[in-house]
């Protein structure tokens, strides 16, 4: 459908540039977030293992996605890989996948797709599901920051708060 507005090589280049910039920004932000979650004792105590696991999975997904950029640049003029992957993913969305389209596709692309689909599977069972509450309301964009505190008194957290 995009062929009406942009050619496949142009779309590939746009995806590389836009995806690369957005991916690098997300990589920096997610790396900082992970570092803070792991090395700040207060935040570490209030983080769930699943929170950390999802963040690590998202970080790995970003790294794999960014690792595909150099090889994608090599075939901008002949974007057959991009077209085959797009057709395969459209087949998944319409419940008619054709695995033959994945023949001879290099492993980073396949790993990126597999991990992306895994994230979709994990989405409803993690705190990622809260993303939908933001889309439901424009008020979410201008609301005051939310502070979440546990109602239960965690002895380890109390000791940390008292400086002991």
PDB file of N, CA and C in Angstrom, residues 44-80:
ATOM      1  N   UNK A  44      15.529  -1.267  43.675  1.00  0.00           N
ATOM      2  CA  UNK A  44      15.692  -2.718  43.550  1.00  0.00           C
ATOM      3  C   UNK A  44      14.735  -3.458  44.497  1.00  0.00           C
ATOM      4  N   UNK A  45      14.574  -2.945  45.724  1.00  0.00           N
ATOM      5  CA  UNK A  45      13.691  -3.594  46.698  1.00  0.00           C
ATOM      6  C   UNK A  45      12.223  -3.530  46.294  1.00  0.00           C
ATOM      7  N   UNK A  46      11.837  -2.502  45.581  1.00  0.00           N
ATOM      8  CA  UNK A  46      10.434  -2.358  45.197  1.00  0.00           C
ATOM      9  C   UNK A  46      10.145  -2.882  43.793  1.00  0.00           C
ATOM     10  N   UNK A  47      11.145  -3.403  43.105  1.00  0.00           N
ATOM     11  CA  UNK A  47      10.957  -3.947  41.754  1.00  0.00           C
ATOM     12  C   UNK A  47      10.658  -5.438  41.821  1.00  0.00           C
ATOM     13  N   UNK A  48       9.770  -5.863  40.983  1.00  0.00           N
ATOM     14  CA  UNK A  48       9.469  -7.288  40.864  1.00  0.00           C
ATOM     15  C   UNK A  48      10.454  -7.927  39.894  1.00  0.00           C
ATOM     16  N   UNK A  49      10.669  -9.209  40.057  1.00  0.00           N
ATOM     17  CA  UNK A  49      11.544  -9.943  39.119  1.00  0.00           C
ATOM     18  C   UNK A  49      11.000  -9.860  37.704  1.00  0.00           C
ATOM     19  N   UNK A  50       9.668  -9.904  37.573  1.00  0.00           N
ATOM     20  CA  UNK A  50       9.093  -9.832  36.228  1.00  0.00           C
ATOM     21  C   UNK A  50       9.350  -8.474  35.580  1.00  0.00           C
ATOM     22  N   UNK A  51       9.379  -7.406  36.400  1.00  0.00           N
ATOM     23  CA  UNK A  51       9.701  -6.080  35.853  1.00  0.00           C
ATOM     24  C   UNK A  51      11.094  -6.085  35.231  1.00  0.00           C
ATOM     25  N   UNK A  52      12.045  -6.618  35.973  1.00  0.00           N
ATOM     26  CA  UNK A  52      13.422  -6.697  35.469  1.00  0.00           C
ATOM     27  C   UNK A  52      13.509  -7.603  34.245  1.00  0.00           C
ATOM     28  N   UNK A  53      12.814  -8.728  34.283  1.00  0.00           N
ATOM     29  CA  UNK A  53      12.861  -9.656  33.155  1.00  0.00           C
ATOM     30  C   UNK A  53      12.333  -9.001  31.881  1.00  0.00           C
ATOM     31  N   UNK A  54      11.224  -8.292  31.982  1.00  0.00           N
ATOM     32  CA  UNK A  54      10.663  -7.611  30.808  1.00  0.00           C
ATOM     33  C   UNK A  54      11.623  -6.542  30.298  1.00  0.00           C
ATOM     34  N   UNK A  55      12.235  -5.787  31.207  1.00  0.00           N
ATOM     35  CA  UNK A  55      13.188  -4.761  30.781  1.00  0.00           C
ATOM     36  C   UNK A  55      14.390  -5.381  30.076  1.00  0.00           C
ATOM     37  N   UNK A  56      14.882  -6.500  30.591  1.00  0.00           N
ATOM     38  CA  UNK A  56      16.014  -7.181  29.943  1.00  0.00           C
ATOM     39  C   UNK A  56      15.599  -7.702  28.571  1.00  0.00           C
ATOM     40  N   UNK A  57      14.404  -8.266  28.463  1.00  0.00           N
ATOM     41  CA  UNK A  57      13.915  -8.756  27.163  1.00  0.00           C
ATOM     42  C   UNK A  57      13.796  -7.600  26.172  1.00  0.00           C
ATOM     43  N   UNK A  58      13.265  -6.468  26.610  1.00  0.00           N
ATOM     44  CA  UNK A  58      13.162  -5.299  25.724  1.00  0.00           C
ATOM     45  C   UNK A  58      14.549  -4.790  25.313  1.00  0.00           C
ATOM     46  N   UNK A  59      15.510  -4.827  26.256  1.00  0.00           N
ATOM     47  CA  UNK A  59      16.874  -4.382  25.955  1.00  0.00           C
ATOM     48  C   UNK A  59      17.509  -5.298  24.912  1.00  0.00           C
ATOM     49  N   UNK A  60      17.337  -6.603  25.084  1.00  0.00           N
ATOM     50  CA  UNK A  60      17.882  -7.569  24.111  1.00  0.00           C
ATOM     51  C   UNK A  60      17.225  -7.354  22.746  1.00  0.00           C
ATOM     52  N   UNK A  61      15.919  -7.108  22.740  1.00  0.00           N
ATOM     53  CA  UNK A  61      15.209  -6.849  21.483  1.00  0.00           C
ATOM     54  C   UNK A  61      15.780  -5.609  20.788  1.00  0.00           C
ATOM     55  N   UNK A  62      16.056  -4.572  21.545  1.00  0.00           N
ATOM     56  CA  UNK A  62      16.665  -3.369  20.969  1.00  0.00           C
ATOM     57  C   UNK A  62      18.044  -3.652  20.393  1.00  0.00           C
ATOM     58  N   UNK A  63      18.853  -4.405  21.129  1.00  0.00           N
ATOM     59  CA  UNK A  63      20.207  -4.726  20.657  1.00  0.00           C
ATOM     60  C   UNK A  63      20.145  -5.533  19.365  1.00  0.00           C
ATOM     61  N   UNK A  64      19.269  -6.527  19.320  1.00  0.00           N
ATOM     62  CA  UNK A  64      19.142  -7.332  18.092  1.00  0.00           C
ATOM     63  C   UNK A  64      18.653  -6.469  16.941  1.00  0.00           C
ATOM     64  N   UNK A  65      17.654  -5.622  17.205  1.00  0.00           N
ATOM     65  CA  UNK A  65      17.151  -4.739  16.153  1.00  0.00           C
ATOM     66  C   UNK A  65      18.216  -3.793  15.633  1.00  0.00           C
ATOM     67  N   UNK A  66      18.992  -3.208  16.539  1.00  0.00           N
ATOM     68  CA  UNK A  66      20.068  -2.309  16.112  1.00  0.00           C
ATOM     69  C   UNK A  66      21.168  -3.058  15.366  1.00  0.00           C
ATOM     70  N   UNK A  67      21.357  -4.327  15.705  1.00  0.00           N
ATOM     71  CA  UNK A  67      22.397  -5.116  15.018  1.00  0.00           C
ATOM     72  C   UNK A  67      22.020  -5.418  13.567  1.00  0.00           C
ATOM     73  N   UNK A  68      20.751  -5.298  13.218  1.00  0.00           N
ATOM     74  CA  UNK A  68      20.340  -5.549  11.830  1.00  0.00           C
ATOM     75  C   UNK A  68      20.567  -4.346  10.919  1.00  0.00           C
ATOM     76  N   UNK A  69      20.842  -3.182  11.498  1.00  0.00           N
ATOM     77  CA  UNK A  69      20.972  -1.973  10.677  1.00  0.00           C
ATOM     78  C   UNK A  69      22.109  -2.028   9.656  1.00  0.00           C
ATOM     79  N   UNK A  70      23.319  -2.473  10.035  1.00  0.00           N
ATOM     80  CA  UNK A  70      24.384  -2.508   9.018  1.00  0.00           C
ATOM     81  C   UNK A  70      24.055  -3.419   7.825  1.00  0.00           C
ATOM     82  N   UNK A  71      23.501  -4.594   8.084  1.00  0.00           N
ATOM     83  CA  UNK A  71      23.178  -5.475   6.954  1.00  0.00           C
ATOM     84  C   UNK A  71      22.007  -4.922   6.150  1.00  0.00           C
ATOM     85  N   UNK A  72      21.085  -4.214   6.805  1.00  0.00           N
ATOM     86  CA  UNK A  72      19.974  -3.597   6.077  1.00  0.00           C
ATOM     87  C   UNK A  72      20.476  -2.506   5.139  1.00  0.00           C
ATOM     88  N   UNK A  73      21.506  -1.777   5.570  1.00  0.00           N
ATOM     89  CA  UNK A  73      22.072  -0.737   4.706  1.00  0.00           C
ATOM     90  C   UNK A  73      22.687  -1.322   3.436  1.00  0.00           C
ATOM     91  N   UNK A  74      23.188  -2.564   3.522  1.00  0.00           N
ATOM     92  CA  UNK A  74      23.827  -3.185   2.354  1.00  0.00           C
ATOM     93  C   UNK A  74      22.825  -3.540   1.262  1.00  0.00           C
ATOM     94  N   UNK A  75      21.567  -3.751   1.634  1.00  0.00           N
ATOM     95  CA  UNK A  75      20.604  -4.109   0.591  1.00  0.00           C
ATOM     96  C   UNK A  75      19.448  -3.105   0.485  1.00  0.00           C
ATOM     97  N   UNK A  76      19.786  -1.817   0.620  1.00  0.00           N
ATOM     98  CA  UNK A  76      18.775  -0.769   0.448  1.00  0.00           C
ATOM     99  C   UNK A  76      18.308  -0.720  -1.001  1.00  0.00           C
ATOM    100  N   UNK A  77      19.230  -0.850  -1.937  1.00  0.00           N
ATOM    101  CA  UNK A  77      18.862  -0.742  -3.355  1.00  0.00           C
ATOM    102  C   UNK A  77      18.032  -1.944  -3.824  1.00  0.00           C
ATOM    103  N   UNK A  78      18.170  -3.074  -3.140  1.00  0.00           N
ATOM    104  CA  UNK A  78      17.394  -4.272  -3.490  1.00  0.00           C
ATOM    105  C   UNK A  78      16.781  -4.832  -2.200  1.00  0.00           C
ATOM    106  N   UNK A  79      15.638  -4.268  -1.769  1.00  0.00           N
ATOM    107  CA  UNK A  79      15.081  -4.595  -0.444  1.00  0.00           C
ATOM    108  C   UNK A  79      14.242  -5.875  -0.418  1.00  0.00           C
ATOM    109  N   UNK A  80      14.732  -6.943  -1.043  1.00  0.00           N
ATOM    110  CA  UNK A  80      13.943  -8.181  -1.074  1.00  0.00           C
ATOM    111  C   UNK A  80      13.761  -8.775   0.325  1.00  0.00           C
TER     112      UNK A  80
END
